[in-house]
PDB file of C-alpha atoms in Angstrom:
ATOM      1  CA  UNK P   5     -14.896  -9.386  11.492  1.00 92.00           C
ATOM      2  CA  UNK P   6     -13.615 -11.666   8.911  1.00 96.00           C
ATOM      3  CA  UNK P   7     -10.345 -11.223   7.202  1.00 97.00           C
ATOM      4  CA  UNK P   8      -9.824 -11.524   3.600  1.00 98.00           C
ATOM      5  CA  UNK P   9      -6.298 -12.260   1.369  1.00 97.00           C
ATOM      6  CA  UNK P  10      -6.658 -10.759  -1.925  1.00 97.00           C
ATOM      7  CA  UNK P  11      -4.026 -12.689  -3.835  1.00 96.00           C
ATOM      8  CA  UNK P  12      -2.748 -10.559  -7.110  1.00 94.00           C
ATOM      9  CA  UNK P  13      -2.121 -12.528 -10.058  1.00 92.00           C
ATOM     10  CA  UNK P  14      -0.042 -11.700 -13.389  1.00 89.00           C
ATOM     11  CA  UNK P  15       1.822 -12.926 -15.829  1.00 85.00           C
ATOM     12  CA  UNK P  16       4.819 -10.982 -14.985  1.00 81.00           C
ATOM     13  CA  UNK P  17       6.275 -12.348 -19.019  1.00 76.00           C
ATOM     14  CA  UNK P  18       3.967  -9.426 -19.922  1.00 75.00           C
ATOM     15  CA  UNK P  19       4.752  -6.739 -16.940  1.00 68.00           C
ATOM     16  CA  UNK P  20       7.643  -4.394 -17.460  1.00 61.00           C
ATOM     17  CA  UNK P  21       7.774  -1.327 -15.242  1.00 60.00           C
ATOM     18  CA  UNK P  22       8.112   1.023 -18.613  1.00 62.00           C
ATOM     19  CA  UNK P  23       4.104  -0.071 -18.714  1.00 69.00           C
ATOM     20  CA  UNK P  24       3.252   1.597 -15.660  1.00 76.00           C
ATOM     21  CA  UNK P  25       1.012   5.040 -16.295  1.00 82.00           C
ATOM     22  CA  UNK P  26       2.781   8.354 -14.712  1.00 85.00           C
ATOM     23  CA  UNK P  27       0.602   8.518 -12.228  1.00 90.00           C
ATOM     24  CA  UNK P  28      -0.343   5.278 -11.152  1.00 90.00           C
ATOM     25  CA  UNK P  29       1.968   5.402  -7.957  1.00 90.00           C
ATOM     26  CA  UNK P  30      -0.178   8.690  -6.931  1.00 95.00           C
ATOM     27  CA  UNK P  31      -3.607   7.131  -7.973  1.00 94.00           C
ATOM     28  CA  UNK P  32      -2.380   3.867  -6.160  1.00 94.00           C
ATOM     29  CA  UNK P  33      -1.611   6.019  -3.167  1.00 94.00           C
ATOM     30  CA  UNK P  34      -4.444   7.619  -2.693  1.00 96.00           C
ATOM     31  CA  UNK P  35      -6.447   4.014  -2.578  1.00 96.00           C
ATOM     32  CA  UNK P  36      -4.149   2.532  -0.314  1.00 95.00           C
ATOM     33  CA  UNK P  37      -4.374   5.531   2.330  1.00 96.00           C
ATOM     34  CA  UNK P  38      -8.187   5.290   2.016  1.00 96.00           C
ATOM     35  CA  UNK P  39      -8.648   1.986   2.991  1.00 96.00           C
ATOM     36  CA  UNK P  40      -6.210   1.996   5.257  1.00 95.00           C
ATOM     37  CA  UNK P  41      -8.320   5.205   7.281  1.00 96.00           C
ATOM     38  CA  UNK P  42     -11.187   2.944   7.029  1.00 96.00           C
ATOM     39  CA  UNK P  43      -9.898   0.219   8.801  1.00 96.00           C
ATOM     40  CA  UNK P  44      -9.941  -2.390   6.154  1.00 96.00           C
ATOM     41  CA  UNK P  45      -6.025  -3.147   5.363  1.00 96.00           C
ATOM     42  CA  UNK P  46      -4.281  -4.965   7.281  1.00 96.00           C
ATOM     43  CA  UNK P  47      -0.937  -5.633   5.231  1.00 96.00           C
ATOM     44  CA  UNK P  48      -0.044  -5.445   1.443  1.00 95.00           C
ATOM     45  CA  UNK P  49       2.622  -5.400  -0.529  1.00 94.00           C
ATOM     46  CA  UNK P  50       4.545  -6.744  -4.137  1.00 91.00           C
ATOM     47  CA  UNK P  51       6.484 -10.052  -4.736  1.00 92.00           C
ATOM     48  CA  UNK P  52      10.020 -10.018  -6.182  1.00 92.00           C
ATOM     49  CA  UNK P  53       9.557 -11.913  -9.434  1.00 89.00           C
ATOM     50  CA  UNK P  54       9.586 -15.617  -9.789  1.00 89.00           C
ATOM     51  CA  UNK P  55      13.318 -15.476 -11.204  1.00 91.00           C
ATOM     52  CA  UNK P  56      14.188 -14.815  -7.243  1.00 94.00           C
ATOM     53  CA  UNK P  57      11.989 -17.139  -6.076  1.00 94.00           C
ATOM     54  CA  UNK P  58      12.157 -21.174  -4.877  1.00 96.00           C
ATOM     55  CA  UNK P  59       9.449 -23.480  -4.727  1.00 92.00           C
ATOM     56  CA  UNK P  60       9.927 -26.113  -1.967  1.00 95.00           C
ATOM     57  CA  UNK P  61       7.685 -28.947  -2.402  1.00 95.00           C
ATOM     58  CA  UNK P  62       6.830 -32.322  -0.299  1.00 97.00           C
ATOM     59  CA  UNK P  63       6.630 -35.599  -2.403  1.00 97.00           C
ATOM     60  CA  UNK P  64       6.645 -39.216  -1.712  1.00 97.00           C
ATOM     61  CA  UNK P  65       8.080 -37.966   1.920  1.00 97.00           C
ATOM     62  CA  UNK P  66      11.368 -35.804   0.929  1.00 97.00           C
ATOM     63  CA  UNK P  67      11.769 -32.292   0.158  1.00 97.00           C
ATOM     64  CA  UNK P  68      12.620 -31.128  -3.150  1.00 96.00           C
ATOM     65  CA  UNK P  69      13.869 -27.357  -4.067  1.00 96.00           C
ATOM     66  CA  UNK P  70      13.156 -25.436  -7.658  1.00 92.00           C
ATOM     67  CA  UNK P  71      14.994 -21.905  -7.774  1.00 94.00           C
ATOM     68  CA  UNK P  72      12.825 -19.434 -10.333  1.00 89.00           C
ATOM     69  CA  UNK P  73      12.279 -18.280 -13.072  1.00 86.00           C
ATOM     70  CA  UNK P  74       9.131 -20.947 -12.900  1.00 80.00           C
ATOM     71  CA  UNK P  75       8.375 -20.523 -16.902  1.00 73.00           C
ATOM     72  CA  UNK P  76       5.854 -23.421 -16.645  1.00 75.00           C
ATOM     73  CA  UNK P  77       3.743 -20.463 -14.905  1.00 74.00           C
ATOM     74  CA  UNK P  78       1.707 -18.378 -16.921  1.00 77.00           C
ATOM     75  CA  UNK P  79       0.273 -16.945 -14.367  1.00 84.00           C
ATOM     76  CA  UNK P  80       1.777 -16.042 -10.640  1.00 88.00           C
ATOM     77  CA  UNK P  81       1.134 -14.682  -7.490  1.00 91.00           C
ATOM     78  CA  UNK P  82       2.324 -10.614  -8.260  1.00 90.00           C
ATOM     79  CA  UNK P  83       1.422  -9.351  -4.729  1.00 93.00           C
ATOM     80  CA  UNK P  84      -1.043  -9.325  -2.143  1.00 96.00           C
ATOM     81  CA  UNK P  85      -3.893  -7.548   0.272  1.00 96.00           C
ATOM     82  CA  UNK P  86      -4.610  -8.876   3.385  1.00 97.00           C
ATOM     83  CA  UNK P  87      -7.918  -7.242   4.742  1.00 98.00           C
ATOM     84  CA  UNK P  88     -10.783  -7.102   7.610  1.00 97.00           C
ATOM     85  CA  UNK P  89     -13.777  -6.254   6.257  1.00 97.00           C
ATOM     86  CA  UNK P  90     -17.541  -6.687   7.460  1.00 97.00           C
ATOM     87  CA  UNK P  91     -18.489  -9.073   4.651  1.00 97.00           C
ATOM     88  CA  UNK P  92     -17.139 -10.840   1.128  1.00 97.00           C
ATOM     89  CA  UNK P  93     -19.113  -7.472  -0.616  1.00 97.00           C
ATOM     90  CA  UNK P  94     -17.442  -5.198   1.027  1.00 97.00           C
ATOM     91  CA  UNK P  95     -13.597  -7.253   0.319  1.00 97.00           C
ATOM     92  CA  UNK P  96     -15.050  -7.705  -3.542  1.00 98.00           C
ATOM     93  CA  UNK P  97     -15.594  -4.079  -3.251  1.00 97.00           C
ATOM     94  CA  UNK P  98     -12.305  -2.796  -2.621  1.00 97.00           C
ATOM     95  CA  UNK P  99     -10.658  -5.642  -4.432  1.00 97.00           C
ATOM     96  CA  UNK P 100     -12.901  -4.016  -7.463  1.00 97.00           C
ATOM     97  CA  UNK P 101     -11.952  -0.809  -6.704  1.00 97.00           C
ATOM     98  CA  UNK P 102      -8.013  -1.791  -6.424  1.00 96.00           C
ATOM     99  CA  UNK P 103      -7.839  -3.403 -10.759  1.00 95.00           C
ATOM    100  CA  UNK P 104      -9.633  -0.125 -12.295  1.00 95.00           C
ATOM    101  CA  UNK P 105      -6.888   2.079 -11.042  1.00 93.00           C
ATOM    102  CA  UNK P 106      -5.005  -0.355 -13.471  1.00 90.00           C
ATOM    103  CA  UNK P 107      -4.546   0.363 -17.295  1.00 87.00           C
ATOM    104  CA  UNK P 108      -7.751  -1.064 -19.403  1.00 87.00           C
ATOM    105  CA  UNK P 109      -4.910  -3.276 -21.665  1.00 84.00           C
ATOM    106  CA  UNK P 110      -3.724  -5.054 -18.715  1.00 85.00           C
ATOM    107  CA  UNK P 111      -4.969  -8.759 -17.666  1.00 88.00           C
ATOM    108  CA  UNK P 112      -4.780  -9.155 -13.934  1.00 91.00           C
ATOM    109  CA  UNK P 113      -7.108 -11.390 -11.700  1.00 94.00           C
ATOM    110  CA  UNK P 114      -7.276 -11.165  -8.169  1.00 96.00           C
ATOM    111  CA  UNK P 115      -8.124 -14.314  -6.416  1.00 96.00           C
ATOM    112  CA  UNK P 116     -10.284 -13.229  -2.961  1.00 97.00           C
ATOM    113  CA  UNK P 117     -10.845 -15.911  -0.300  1.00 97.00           C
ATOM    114  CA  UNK P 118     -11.720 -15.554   3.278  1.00 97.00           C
ATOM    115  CA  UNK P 119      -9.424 -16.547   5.776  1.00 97.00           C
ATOM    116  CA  UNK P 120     -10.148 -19.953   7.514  1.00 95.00           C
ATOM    117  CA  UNK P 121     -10.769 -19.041  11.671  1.00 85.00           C
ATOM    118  CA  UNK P 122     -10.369 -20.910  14.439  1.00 76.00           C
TER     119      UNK P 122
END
């Protein structure tokens, strides 16, 4: 079966954990143990904001290091899903499934690709 990453993007200027609803851990919960029983996650987790982050890039054949905050990034990686699932609907499915247990005001886009085999 194909795997899928689900990559969770933000713009963590506008995240503060004071925005979270009360029960969003419990509601977040309950999704994660559900796909979990049906077989479907494989790993998931949150990302430490950018300020405790480093890029490390390649250019013109050296390395090069940039500690965070990255504020040229509007936008960021804010966690992940890696998953196995039959086909893209079903991954779209549960990716759906995992941004309406978030608050209607918030922006977040989750960026699903298959994962290249072989």
């Amino acid at each position: 079966m194909p795997r899928y990453l689900s990559m969770v993007r933000i713009n963590e200027n506008e995240m503060s954990g004071e925005d979270f609803p009360e029960d969003f851990n419990e509601r977040m919960g309950k999704l994660l143990e559900e796909i979990t029983k049906a077989g479907v996650m494989l790993d998931t987790a949150g990302l430490t904001p950018t300020a405790e982050g480093t890029r490390v890039s390649w250019s013109d054949g050296k390395v090069s290091y940039t500690d965070g905050p990255f504020t040229e990034s509007k936008e960021v990686v804010g966690g992940y899903a890696l998953m196995q699932c039959k086909d893209k609907a079903e991954a779209l499915e549960w990716t759906k499934r995992f941004l309406e247990i978030h608050p209607e005001n918030w922006n977040i886009t989750c960026e699903l690709r298959e994962l290249a085999e072989g």
